[in-house]
Amino acid sequence: EVQLVESGGGLVKPGESLRLSCAASGLSFSSYNMNWVRQAPGKGLEWVSSISRSSTYIYYADSLKGRFTISRDNAKNSLYLQMNSLRAEDTAVYYCARELVEPGTPFDTWGQGTLVTVSS
Amino acid sequence: DIQMTQSPTSLSASVGDRVTITCRASESISRFLNWYQQKPGKAPKLLIYAASSLQSEVPSRFSGGGSGTDFTLTISSLQPEDSATYYCQQSYSTVFTFGPGTKVEIK
């Protein structure tokens, strides 16, 4: 069974940093582009970042303004999101998602999400 | 960035009704359009990819159409378990974007 499990969320103060992890199992992790998507409480989905299979191509939502860094370790079947200078508006459930190698490159597998709360 | 809009914002329909949700892109995205269903407290679930391809194990009452800037998601016969929020997402550009969502409720 393909499974993605996020971890690392929690309560932090504005300006602090946090590193999220996503552990993949049941798939050939290095064969897929991976993504982070977030959802603020009661709001819609917001794409955050994507990383290609060998980390050659990395993209971010413009709204992040260089505060977040996506990375992966294919040997450990893991995806990461380093979040710096956190703001209240970064409060959200953060999901990792696998990008299928299909027309439309959809996200077919999602983790359960990890909650990040930024509050003083 | 490519902006996505959806209409309606919400709808209420009866079991058995035909329901259509519209998604519009701010520029042409060919058929790089995916649809997701999300229920409260759960991760999104892929329904339709590449505008009209049905994801494996998704009921055939769901269908997608469109190309360019205008797309639709249709539920041919609404079922109680279809109560959820539906999001479109473009994957044409390297910066992916989601629509704001359409909440579907059962009367």
JSON list of C-alpha atoms in Angstrom, two decimals:
[
{"chain": "A", "resi": 1, "resn": "GLU", "atom": "CA", "xyz": [0.00, 0.00, 0.00]},
{"chain": "A", "resi": 2, "resn": "VAL", "atom": "CA", "xyz": [1.28, 3.41, -0.96]},
{"chain": "A", "resi": 3, "resn": "GLN", "atom": "CA", "xyz": [1.49, 5.62, 2.11]},
{"chain": "A", "resi": 4, "resn": "LEU", "atom": "CA", "xyz": [2.69, 9.11, 2.92]},
{"chain": "A", "resi": 5, "resn": "VAL", "atom": "CA", "xyz": [3.05, 10.15, 6.55]},
{"chain": "A", "resi": 6, "resn": "GLU", "atom": "CA", "xyz": [3.81, 13.74, 7.52]},
{"chain": "A", "resi": 7, "resn": "SER", "atom": "CA", "xyz": [5.38, 14.77, 10.81]},
{"chain": "A", "resi": 8, "resn": "GLY", "atom": "CA", "xyz": [7.02, 17.75, 12.44]},
{"chain": "A", "resi": 9, "resn": "GLY", "atom": "CA", "xyz": [4.06, 20.05, 12.88]},
{"chain": "A", "resi": 10, "resn": "GLY", "atom": "CA", "xyz": [3.36, 21.90, 16.09]},
{"chain": "A", "resi": 11, "resn": "LEU", "atom": "CA", "xyz": [2.97, 25.26, 17.80]},
{"chain": "A", "resi": 12, "resn": "VAL", "atom": "CA", "xyz": [5.65, 27.87, 17.12]},
{"chain": "A", "resi": 13, "resn": "LYS", "atom": "CA", "xyz": [5.97, 31.62, 17.67]},
{"chain": "A", "resi": 14, "resn": "PRO", "atom": "CA", "xyz": [6.09, 34.14, 14.85]},
{"chain": "A", "resi": 15, "resn": "GLY", "atom": "CA", "xyz": [9.58, 34.40, 13.40]},
{"chain": "A", "resi": 16, "resn": "GLU", "atom": "CA", "xyz": [10.55, 30.87, 14.39]},
{"chain": "A", "resi": 17, "resn": "SER", "atom": "CA", "xyz": [11.41, 27.95, 12.13]},
{"chain": "A", "resi": 18, "resn": "LEU", "atom": "CA", "xyz": [10.03, 24.46, 11.67]},
{"chain": "A", "resi": 19, "resn": "ARG", "atom": "CA", "xyz": [10.97, 21.48, 9.52]},
{"chain": "A", "resi": 20, "resn": "LEU", "atom": "CA", "xyz": [8.29, 19.14, 8.24]},
{"chain": "A", "resi": 21, "resn": "SER", "atom": "CA", "xyz": [8.97, 15.61, 7.06]},
{"chain": "A", "resi": 22, "resn": "CYS", "atom": "CA", "xyz": [7.03, 13.22, 4.86]},
{"chain": "A", "resi": 23, "resn": "ALA", "atom": "CA", "xyz": [7.90, 9.53, 4.99]},
{"chain": "A", "resi": 24, "resn": "ALA", "atom": "CA", "xyz": [6.95, 7.49, 1.95]},
{"chain": "A", "resi": 25, "resn": "SER", "atom": "CA", "xyz": [6.38, 3.75, 1.81]},
{"chain": "A", "resi": 26, "resn": "GLY", "atom": "CA", "xyz": [5.00, 1.28, -0.70]},
{"chain": "A", "resi": 27, "resn": "LEU", "atom": "CA", "xyz": [6.27, 3.20, -3.70]},
{"chain": "A", "resi": 28, "resn": "SER", "atom": "CA", "xyz": [9.44, 3.78, -5.64]},
{"chain": "A", "resi": 29, "resn": "PHE", "atom": "CA", "xyz": [9.92, 7.20, -4.08]},
{"chain": "A", "resi": 30, "resn": "SER", "atom": "CA", "xyz": [12.71, 8.33, -6.38]},
{"chain": "A", "resi": 31, "resn": "SER", "atom": "CA", "xyz": [10.45, 7.83, -9.42]},
{"chain": "A", "resi": 32, "resn": "TYR", "atom": "CA", "xyz": [8.03, 10.60, -8.53]},
{"chain": "A", "resi": 33, "resn": "ASN", "atom": "CA", "xyz": [7.94, 14.35, -8.26]},
{"chain": "A", "resi": 34, "resn": "MET", "atom": "CA", "xyz": [6.61, 15.37, -4.86]},
{"chain": "A", "resi": 35, "resn": "ASN", "atom": "CA", "xyz": [4.65, 18.35, -3.59]},
{"chain": "A", "resi": 36, "resn": "TRP", "atom": "CA", "xyz": [3.58, 20.20, -0.45]},
{"chain": "A", "resi": 37, "resn": "VAL", "atom": "CA", "xyz": [0.05, 21.60, -0.25]},
{"chain": "A", "resi": 38, "resn": "ARG", "atom": "CA", "xyz": [-1.38, 23.50, 2.71]},
{"chain": "A", "resi": 39, "resn": "GLN", "atom": "CA", "xyz": [-4.83, 24.36, 3.99]},
{"chain": "A", "resi": 40, "resn": "ALA", "atom": "CA", "xyz": [-5.48, 27.11, 6.49]},
{"chain": "A", "resi": 41, "resn": "PRO", "atom": "CA", "xyz": [-8.31, 26.43, 8.97]},
{"chain": "A", "resi": 42, "resn": "GLY", "atom": "CA", "xyz": [-11.65, 26.67, 7.18]},
{"chain": "A", "resi": 43, "resn": "LYS", "atom": "CA", "xyz": [-9.98, 27.69, 3.91]},
{"chain": "A", "resi": 44, "resn": "GLY", "atom": "CA", "xyz": [-9.19, 26.12, 0.56]},
{"chain": "A", "resi": 45, "resn": "LEU", "atom": "CA", "xyz": [-6.17, 24.25, -0.71]},
{"chain": "A", "resi": 46, "resn": "GLU", "atom": "CA", "xyz": [-2.98, 26.18, -1.48]},
{"chain": "A", "resi": 47, "resn": "TRP", "atom": "CA", "xyz": [-0.12, 24.60, -3.41]},
{"chain": "A", "resi": 48, "resn": "VAL", "atom": "CA", "xyz": [3.19, 25.35, -1.67]},
{"chain": "A", "resi": 49, "resn": "SER", "atom": "CA", "xyz": [6.08, 23.73, -3.52]},
{"chain": "A", "resi": 50, "resn": "SER", "atom": "CA", "xyz": [7.20, 20.92, -5.78]},
{"chain": "A", "resi": 51, "resn": "ILE", "atom": "CA", "xyz": [10.45, 19.02, -6.27]},
{"chain": "A", "resi": 52, "resn": "SER", "atom": "CA", "xyz": [11.42, 16.77, -9.15]},
{"chain": "A", "resi": 53, "resn": "ARG", "atom": "CA", "xyz": [12.61, 13.20, -8.79]},
{"chain": "A", "resi": 54, "resn": "SER", "atom": "CA", "xyz": [16.30, 14.04, -8.55]},
{"chain": "A", "resi": 55, "resn": "SER", "atom": "CA", "xyz": [15.80, 17.51, -7.03]},
{"chain": "A", "resi": 56, "resn": "THR", "atom": "CA", "xyz": [16.82, 19.16, -10.29]},
{"chain": "A", "resi": 57, "resn": "TYR", "atom": "CA", "xyz": [13.66, 21.24, -10.57]},
{"chain": "A", "resi": 58, "resn": "ILE", "atom": "CA", "xyz": [12.16, 23.04, -7.59]},
{"chain": "A", "resi": 59, "resn": "TYR", "atom": "CA", "xyz": [9.25, 25.47, -7.64]},
{"chain": "A", "resi": 60, "resn": "TYR", "atom": "CA", "xyz": [7.47, 27.54, -4.99]},
{"chain": "A", "resi": 61, "resn": "ALA", "atom": "CA", "xyz": [4.29, 29.54, -4.66]},
{"chain": "A", "resi": 62, "resn": "ASP", "atom": "CA", "xyz": [5.06, 33.24, -5.09]},
{"chain": "A", "resi": 63, "resn": "SER", "atom": "CA", "xyz": [3.44, 34.01, -1.74]},
{"chain": "A", "resi": 64, "resn": "LEU", "atom": "CA", "xyz": [6.23, 32.26, 0.18]},
{"chain": "A", "resi": 65, "resn": "LYS", "atom": "CA", "xyz": [8.85, 34.83, -0.83]},
{"chain": "A", "resi": 66, "resn": "GLY", "atom": "CA", "xyz": [11.86, 32.62, -0.20]},
{"chain": "A", "resi": 67, "resn": "ARG", "atom": "CA", "xyz": [10.99, 31.61, 3.36]},
{"chain": "A", "resi": 68, "resn": "PHE", "atom": "CA", "xyz": [10.38, 27.93, 2.61]},
{"chain": "A", "resi": 69, "resn": "THR", "atom": "CA", "xyz": [12.79, 25.33, 1.22]},
{"chain": "A", "resi": 70, "resn": "ILE", "atom": "CA", "xyz": [11.73, 21.95, -0.14]},
{"chain": "A", "resi": 71, "resn": "SER", "atom": "CA", "xyz": [14.15, 19.04, -0.27]},
{"chain": "A", "resi": 72, "resn": "ARG", "atom": "CA", "xyz": [14.18, 15.27, -0.48]},
{"chain": "A", "resi": 73, "resn": "ASP", "atom": "CA", "xyz": [16.35, 12.30, 0.42]},
{"chain": "A", "resi": 74, "resn": "ASN", "atom": "CA", "xyz": [15.62, 9.44, -1.96]},
{"chain": "A", "resi": 75, "resn": "ALA", "atom": "CA", "xyz": [17.79, 7.05, 0.05]},
{"chain": "A", "resi": 76, "resn": "LYS", "atom": "CA", "xyz": [15.52, 7.65, 3.04]},
{"chain": "A", "resi": 77, "resn": "ASN", "atom": "CA", "xyz": [12.28, 7.84, 1.01]},
{"chain": "A", "resi": 78, "resn": "SER", "atom": "CA", "xyz": [11.63, 11.21, 2.61]},
{"chain": "A", "resi": 79, "resn": "LEU", "atom": "CA", "xyz": [10.45, 14.67, 1.63]},
{"chain": "A", "resi": 80, "resn": "TYR", "atom": "CA", "xyz": [11.10, 17.78, 3.69]},
{"chain": "A", "resi": 81, "resn": "LEU", "atom": "CA", "xyz": [9.87, 21.35, 4.04]},
{"chain": "A", "resi": 82, "resn": "GLN", "atom": "CA", "xyz": [12.04, 23.81, 5.93]},
{"chain": "A", "resi": 83, "resn": "MET", "atom": "CA", "xyz": [9.93, 26.77, 6.99]},
{"chain": "A", "resi": 84, "resn": "ASN", "atom": "CA", "xyz": [11.64, 29.93, 8.26]},
{"chain": "A", "resi": 85, "resn": "SER", "atom": "CA", "xyz": [10.39, 33.29, 9.52]},
{"chain": "A", "resi": 86, "resn": "LEU", "atom": "CA", "xyz": [6.97, 31.80, 10.16]},
{"chain": "A", "resi": 87, "resn": "ARG", "atom": "CA", "xyz": [3.95, 34.08, 10.27]},
{"chain": "A", "resi": 88, "resn": "ALA", "atom": "CA", "xyz": [0.45, 33.70, 11.64]},
{"chain": "A", "resi": 89, "resn": "GLU", "atom": "CA", "xyz": [-0.82, 33.28, 8.07]},
{"chain": "A", "resi": 90, "resn": "ASP", "atom": "CA", "xyz": [1.32, 30.14, 7.70]},
{"chain": "A", "resi": 91, "resn": "THR", "atom": "CA", "xyz": [-0.97, 28.39, 10.18]},
{"chain": "A", "resi": 92, "resn": "ALA", "atom": "CA", "xyz": [-2.37, 25.43, 8.25]},
{"chain": "A", "resi": 93, "resn": "VAL", "atom": "CA", "xyz": [-2.49, 21.70, 7.79]},
{"chain": "A", "resi": 94, "resn": "TYR", "atom": "CA", "xyz": [0.42, 20.78, 5.54]},
{"chain": "A", "resi": 95, "resn": "TYR", "atom": "CA", "xyz": [0.01, 17.81, 3.21]},
{"chain": "A", "resi": 96, "resn": "CYS", "atom": "CA", "xyz": [2.62, 16.04, 1.12]},
{"chain": "A", "resi": 97, "resn": "ALA", "atom": "CA", "xyz": [1.38, 14.61, -2.16]},
{"chain": "A", "resi": 98, "resn": "ARG", "atom": "CA", "xyz": [2.75, 12.38, -4.88]},
{"chain": "A", "resi": 99, "resn": "GLU", "atom": "CA", "xyz": [2.61, 13.71, -8.43]},
{"chain": "A", "resi": 100, "resn": "LEU", "atom": "CA", "xyz": [1.61, 11.02, -10.90]},
{"chain": "A", "resi": 101, "resn": "VAL", "atom": "CA", "xyz": [3.47, 10.56, -14.14]},
{"chain": "A", "resi": 102, "resn": "GLU", "atom": "CA", "xyz": [0.27, 10.91, -16.14]},
{"chain": "A", "resi": 103, "resn": "PRO", "atom": "CA", "xyz": [-1.28, 13.57, -18.37]},
{"chain": "A", "resi": 104, "resn": "GLY", "atom": "CA", "xyz": [-2.19, 16.45, -16.10]},
{"chain": "A", "resi": 105, "resn": "THR", "atom": "CA", "xyz": [0.40, 15.34, -13.48]},
{"chain": "A", "resi": 106, "resn": "PRO", "atom": "CA", "xyz": [-2.27, 14.98, -10.81]},
{"chain": "A", "resi": 107, "resn": "PHE", "atom": "CA", "xyz": [-1.67, 14.39, -7.11]},
{"chain": "A", "resi": 108, "resn": "ASP", "atom": "CA", "xyz": [-2.95, 10.86, -6.61]},
{"chain": "A", "resi": 109, "resn": "THR", "atom": "CA", "xyz": [-1.67, 10.08, -3.12]},
{"chain": "A", "resi": 110, "resn": "TRP", "atom": "CA", "xyz": [-1.81, 12.39, -0.12]},
{"chain": "A", "resi": 111, "resn": "GLY", "atom": "CA", "xyz": [-0.66, 12.10, 3.47]},
{"chain": "A", "resi": 112, "resn": "GLN", "atom": "CA", "xyz": [-2.97, 12.71, 6.40]},
{"chain": "A", "resi": 113, "resn": "GLY", "atom": "CA", "xyz": [-1.48, 16.14, 7.02]},
{"chain": "A", "resi": 114, "resn": "THR", "atom": "CA", "xyz": [0.40, 17.78, 9.88]},
{"chain": "A", "resi": 115, "resn": "LEU", "atom": "CA", "xyz": [-0.87, 20.91, 11.62]},
{"chain": "A", "resi": 116, "resn": "VAL", "atom": "CA", "xyz": [1.38, 23.92, 11.97]},
{"chain": "A", "resi": 117, "resn": "THR", "atom": "CA", "xyz": [0.17, 26.67, 14.29]},
{"chain": "A", "resi": 118, "resn": "VAL", "atom": "CA", "xyz": [2.01, 29.99, 14.41]},
{"chain": "A", "resi": 119, "resn": "SER", "atom": "CA", "xyz": [0.96, 32.03, 17.41]},
{"chain": "A", "resi": 120, "resn": "SER", "atom": "CA", "xyz": [2.53, 34.06, 20.17]},
{"chain": "B", "resi": 1, "resn": "ASP", "atom": "CA", "xyz": [0.42, 32.99, -11.96]},
{"chain": "B", "resi": 2, "resn": "ILE", "atom": "CA", "xyz": [-2.61, 31.32, -13.49]},
{"chain": "B", "resi": 3, "resn": "GLN", "atom": "CA", "xyz": [-5.72, 32.09, -11.45]},
{"chain": "B", "resi": 4, "resn": "MET", "atom": "CA", "xyz": [-8.54, 29.59, -11.08]},
{"chain": "B", "resi": 5, "resn": "THR", "atom": "CA", "xyz": [-12.15, 30.40, -10.31]},
{"chain": "B", "resi": 6, "resn": "GLN", "atom": "CA", "xyz": [-15.05, 28.05, -9.57]},
{"chain": "B", "resi": 7, "resn": "SER", "atom": "CA", "xyz": [-18.80, 28.42, -9.64]},
{"chain": "B", "resi": 8, "resn": "PRO", "atom": "CA", "xyz": [-20.96, 28.12, -7.77]},
{"chain": "B", "resi": 9, "resn": "THR", "atom": "CA", "xyz": [-19.29, 28.65, -4.39]},
{"chain": "B", "resi": 10, "resn": "SER", "atom": "CA", "xyz": [-21.79, 26.21, -2.90]},
{"chain": "B", "resi": 11, "resn": "LEU", "atom": "CA", "xyz": [-24.86, 24.28, -3.93]},
{"chain": "B", "resi": 12, "resn": "SER", "atom": "CA", "xyz": [-27.55, 22.16, -2.38]},
{"chain": "B", "resi": 13, "resn": "ALA", "atom": "CA", "xyz": [-29.15, 19.36, -4.38]},
{"chain": "B", "resi": 14, "resn": "SER", "atom": "CA", "xyz": [-31.22, 16.27, -3.86]},
{"chain": "B", "resi": 15, "resn": "VAL", "atom": "CA", "xyz": [-30.14, 12.66, -4.13]},
{"chain": "B", "resi": 16, "resn": "GLY", "atom": "CA", "xyz": [-30.36, 11.64, -7.77]},
{"chain": "B", "resi": 17, "resn": "ASP", "atom": "CA", "xyz": [-29.90, 15.15, -9.13]},
{"chain": "B", "resi": 18, "resn": "ARG", "atom": "CA", "xyz": [-27.40, 15.96, -11.87]},
{"chain": "B", "resi": 19, "resn": "VAL", "atom": "CA", "xyz": [-24.85, 18.46, -10.55]},
{"chain": "B", "resi": 20, "resn": "THR", "atom": "CA", "xyz": [-22.35, 20.48, -12.57]},
{"chain": "B", "resi": 21, "resn": "ILE", "atom": "CA", "xyz": [-19.48, 22.56, -11.20]},
{"chain": "B", "resi": 22, "resn": "THR", "atom": "CA", "xyz": [-17.58, 24.97, -13.41]},
{"chain": "B", "resi": 23, "resn": "CYS", "atom": "CA", "xyz": [-13.91, 25.88, -13.23]},
{"chain": "B", "resi": 24, "resn": "ARG", "atom": "CA", "xyz": [-12.30, 28.67, -15.24]},
{"chain": "B", "resi": 25, "resn": "ALA", "atom": "CA", "xyz": [-8.62, 29.45, -15.76]},
{"chain": "B", "resi": 26, "resn": "SER", "atom": "CA", "xyz": [-7.27, 32.96, -16.28]},
{"chain": "B", "resi": 27, "resn": "GLU", "atom": "CA", "xyz": [-5.44, 31.76, -19.40]},
{"chain": "B", "resi": 28, "resn": "SER", "atom": "CA", "xyz": [-5.46, 28.67, -21.56]},
{"chain": "B", "resi": 29, "resn": "ILE", "atom": "CA", "xyz": [-4.24, 25.55, -19.77]},
{"chain": "B", "resi": 30, "resn": "SER", "atom": "CA", "xyz": [-5.02, 23.05, -22.54]},
{"chain": "B", "resi": 31, "resn": "ARG", "atom": "CA", "xyz": [-6.32, 20.00, -20.64]},
{"chain": "B", "resi": 32, "resn": "PHE", "atom": "CA", "xyz": [-3.98, 20.29, -17.63]},
{"chain": "B", "resi": 33, "resn": "LEU", "atom": "CA", "xyz": [-6.87, 20.34, -15.18]},
{"chain": "B", "resi": 34, "resn": "ASN", "atom": "CA", "xyz": [-7.53, 18.01, -12.27]},
{"chain": "B", "resi": 35, "resn": "TRP", "atom": "CA", "xyz": [-10.47, 17.66, -9.86]},
{"chain": "B", "resi": 36, "resn": "TYR", "atom": "CA", "xyz": [-10.34, 16.67, -6.20]},
{"chain": "B", "resi": 37, "resn": "GLN", "atom": "CA", "xyz": [-12.96, 15.85, -3.58]},
{"chain": "B", "resi": 38, "resn": "GLN", "atom": "CA", "xyz": [-12.36, 16.70, 0.06]},
{"chain": "B", "resi": 39, "resn": "LYS", "atom": "CA", "xyz": [-14.48, 15.71, 3.05]},
{"chain": "B", "resi": 40, "resn": "PRO", "atom": "CA", "xyz": [-14.11, 17.44, 6.43]},
{"chain": "B", "resi": 41, "resn": "GLY", "atom": "CA", "xyz": [-10.98, 16.43, 8.31]},
{"chain": "B", "resi": 42, "resn": "LYS", "atom": "CA", "xyz": [-9.70, 14.32, 5.42]},
{"chain": "B", "resi": 43, "resn": "ALA", "atom": "CA", "xyz": [-7.04, 14.71, 2.77]},
{"chain": "B", "resi": 44, "resn": "PRO", "atom": "CA", "xyz": [-8.20, 15.53, -0.76]},
{"chain": "B", "resi": 45, "resn": "LYS", "atom": "CA", "xyz": [-8.96, 12.65, -3.10]},
{"chain": "B", "resi": 46, "resn": "LEU", "atom": "CA", "xyz": [-8.20, 12.70, -6.82]},
{"chain": "B", "resi": 47, "resn": "LEU", "atom": "CA", "xyz": [-11.32, 12.26, -8.97]},
{"chain": "B", "resi": 48, "resn": "ILE", "atom": "CA", "xyz": [-10.49, 13.40, -12.49]},
{"chain": "B", "resi": 49, "resn": "TYR", "atom": "CA", "xyz": [-7.15, 14.15, -14.17]},
{"chain": "B", "resi": 50, "resn": "ALA", "atom": "CA", "xyz": [-6.25, 15.68, -17.51]},
{"chain": "B", "resi": 51, "resn": "ALA", "atom": "CA", "xyz": [-9.72, 17.26, -17.65]},
{"chain": "B", "resi": 52, "resn": "SER", "atom": "CA", "xyz": [-11.67, 14.08, -18.35]},
{"chain": "B", "resi": 53, "resn": "SER", "atom": "CA", "xyz": [-9.81, 10.94, -17.25]},
{"chain": "B", "resi": 54, "resn": "LEU", "atom": "CA", "xyz": [-11.48, 9.13, -14.37]},
{"chain": "B", "resi": 55, "resn": "GLN", "atom": "CA", "xyz": [-9.11, 8.11, -11.60]},
{"chain": "B", "resi": 56, "resn": "SER", "atom": "CA", "xyz": [-9.10, 4.41, -10.73]},
{"chain": "B", "resi": 57, "resn": "GLU", "atom": "CA", "xyz": [-11.89, 3.28, -8.40]},
{"chain": "B", "resi": 58, "resn": "VAL", "atom": "CA", "xyz": [-13.79, 6.56, -8.67]},
{"chain": "B", "resi": 59, "resn": "PRO", "atom": "CA", "xyz": [-17.48, 5.96, -9.42]},
{"chain": "B", "resi": 60, "resn": "SER", "atom": "CA", "xyz": [-18.51, 6.49, -13.03]},
{"chain": "B", "resi": 61, "resn": "ARG", "atom": "CA", "xyz": [-21.15, 9.04, -12.03]},
{"chain": "B", "resi": 62, "resn": "PHE", "atom": "CA", "xyz": [-18.27, 11.53, -11.90]},
{"chain": "B", "resi": 63, "resn": "SER", "atom": "CA", "xyz": [-17.14, 12.97, -15.21]},
{"chain": "B", "resi": 64, "resn": "GLY", "atom": "CA", "xyz": [-15.06, 15.90, -16.37]},
{"chain": "B", "resi": 65, "resn": "GLY", "atom": "CA", "xyz": [-14.93, 17.96, -19.52]},
{"chain": "B", "resi": 66, "resn": "GLY", "atom": "CA", "xyz": [-13.54, 21.06, -21.13]},
{"chain": "B", "resi": 67, "resn": "SER", "atom": "CA", "xyz": [-10.29, 22.42, -22.46]},
{"chain": "B", "resi": 68, "resn": "GLY", "atom": "CA", "xyz": [-8.54, 25.74, -22.77]},
{"chain": "B", "resi": 69, "resn": "THR", "atom": "CA", "xyz": [-10.00, 27.95, -20.04]},
{"chain": "B", "resi": 70, "resn": "ASP", "atom": "CA", "xyz": [-13.38, 26.39, -19.23]},
{"chain": "B", "resi": 71, "resn": "PHE", "atom": "CA", "xyz": [-13.94, 23.08, -17.49]},
{"chain": "B", "resi": 72, "resn": "THR", "atom": "CA", "xyz": [-16.74, 21.18, -15.81]},
{"chain": "B", "resi": 73, "resn": "LEU", "atom": "CA", "xyz": [-17.13, 18.47, -13.21]},
{"chain": "B", "resi": 74, "resn": "THR", "atom": "CA", "xyz": [-20.45, 16.64, -13.42]},
{"chain": "B", "resi": 75, "resn": "ILE", "atom": "CA", "xyz": [-22.02, 14.24, -10.96]},
{"chain": "B", "resi": 76, "resn": "SER", "atom": "CA", "xyz": [-24.69, 12.46, -12.99]},
{"chain": "B", "resi": 77, "resn": "SER", "atom": "CA", "xyz": [-26.75, 11.19, -10.05]},
{"chain": "B", "resi": 78, "resn": "LEU", "atom": "CA", "xyz": [-25.87, 12.76, -6.71]},
{"chain": "B", "resi": 79, "resn": "GLN", "atom": "CA", "xyz": [-25.41, 10.34, -3.81]},
{"chain": "B", "resi": 80, "resn": "PRO", "atom": "CA", "xyz": [-25.34, 11.09, -0.06]},
{"chain": "B", "resi": 81, "resn": "GLU", "atom": "CA", "xyz": [-21.62, 10.26, 0.11]},
{"chain": "B", "resi": 82, "resn": "ASP", "atom": "CA", "xyz": [-20.89, 12.97, -2.48]},
{"chain": "B", "resi": 83, "resn": "SER", "atom": "CA", "xyz": [-21.41, 15.67, 0.14]},
{"chain": "B", "resi": 84, "resn": "ALA", "atom": "CA", "xyz": [-17.98, 17.35, 0.10]},
{"chain": "B", "resi": 85, "resn": "THR", "atom": "CA", "xyz": [-15.97, 20.27, -1.22]},
{"chain": "B", "resi": 86, "resn": "TYR", "atom": "CA", "xyz": [-14.64, 19.98, -4.75]},
{"chain": "B", "resi": 87, "resn": "TYR", "atom": "CA", "xyz": [-11.49, 21.70, -6.01]},
{"chain": "B", "resi": 88, "resn": "CYS", "atom": "CA", "xyz": [-10.08, 22.12, -9.47]},
{"chain": "B", "resi": 89, "resn": "GLN", "atom": "CA", "xyz": [-6.31, 22.45, -9.95]},
{"chain": "B", "resi": 90, "resn": "GLN", "atom": "CA", "xyz": [-4.24, 23.50, -12.93]},
{"chain": "B", "resi": 91, "resn": "SER", "atom": "CA", "xyz": [-0.91, 21.81, -13.65]},
{"chain": "B", "resi": 92, "resn": "TYR", "atom": "CA", "xyz": [-0.13, 23.63, -16.90]},
{"chain": "B", "resi": 93, "resn": "SER", "atom": "CA", "xyz": [2.40, 25.97, -15.36]},
{"chain": "B", "resi": 94, "resn": "THR", "atom": "CA", "xyz": [5.25, 25.06, -13.03]},
{"chain": "B", "resi": 95, "resn": "VAL", "atom": "CA", "xyz": [3.41, 26.98, -10.32]},
{"chain": "B", "resi": 96, "resn": "PHE", "atom": "CA", "xyz": [0.34, 24.91, -9.63]},
{"chain": "B", "resi": 97, "resn": "THR", "atom": "CA", "xyz": [-2.85, 26.59, -8.43]},
{"chain": "B", "resi": 98, "resn": "PHE", "atom": "CA", "xyz": [-6.14, 25.38, -6.99]},
{"chain": "B", "resi": 99, "resn": "GLY", "atom": "CA", "xyz": [-9.57, 26.85, -7.40]},
{"chain": "B", "resi": 100, "resn": "PRO", "atom": "CA", "xyz": [-11.34, 28.20, -4.30]},
{"chain": "B", "resi": 101, "resn": "GLY", "atom": "CA", "xyz": [-13.61, 25.17, -3.99]},
{"chain": "B", "resi": 102, "resn": "THR", "atom": "CA", "xyz": [-17.30, 24.36, -4.38]},
{"chain": "B", "resi": 103, "resn": "LYS", "atom": "CA", "xyz": [-19.18, 22.96, -1.39]},
{"chain": "B", "resi": 104, "resn": "VAL", "atom": "CA", "xyz": [-21.84, 20.41, -2.32]},
{"chain": "B", "resi": 105, "resn": "GLU", "atom": "CA", "xyz": [-24.56, 19.66, 0.20]},
{"chain": "B", "resi": 106, "resn": "ILE", "atom": "CA", "xyz": [-27.40, 17.17, 0.08]},
{"chain": "B", "resi": 107, "resn": "LYS", "atom": "CA", "xyz": [-30.92, 18.51, 0.59]}
]
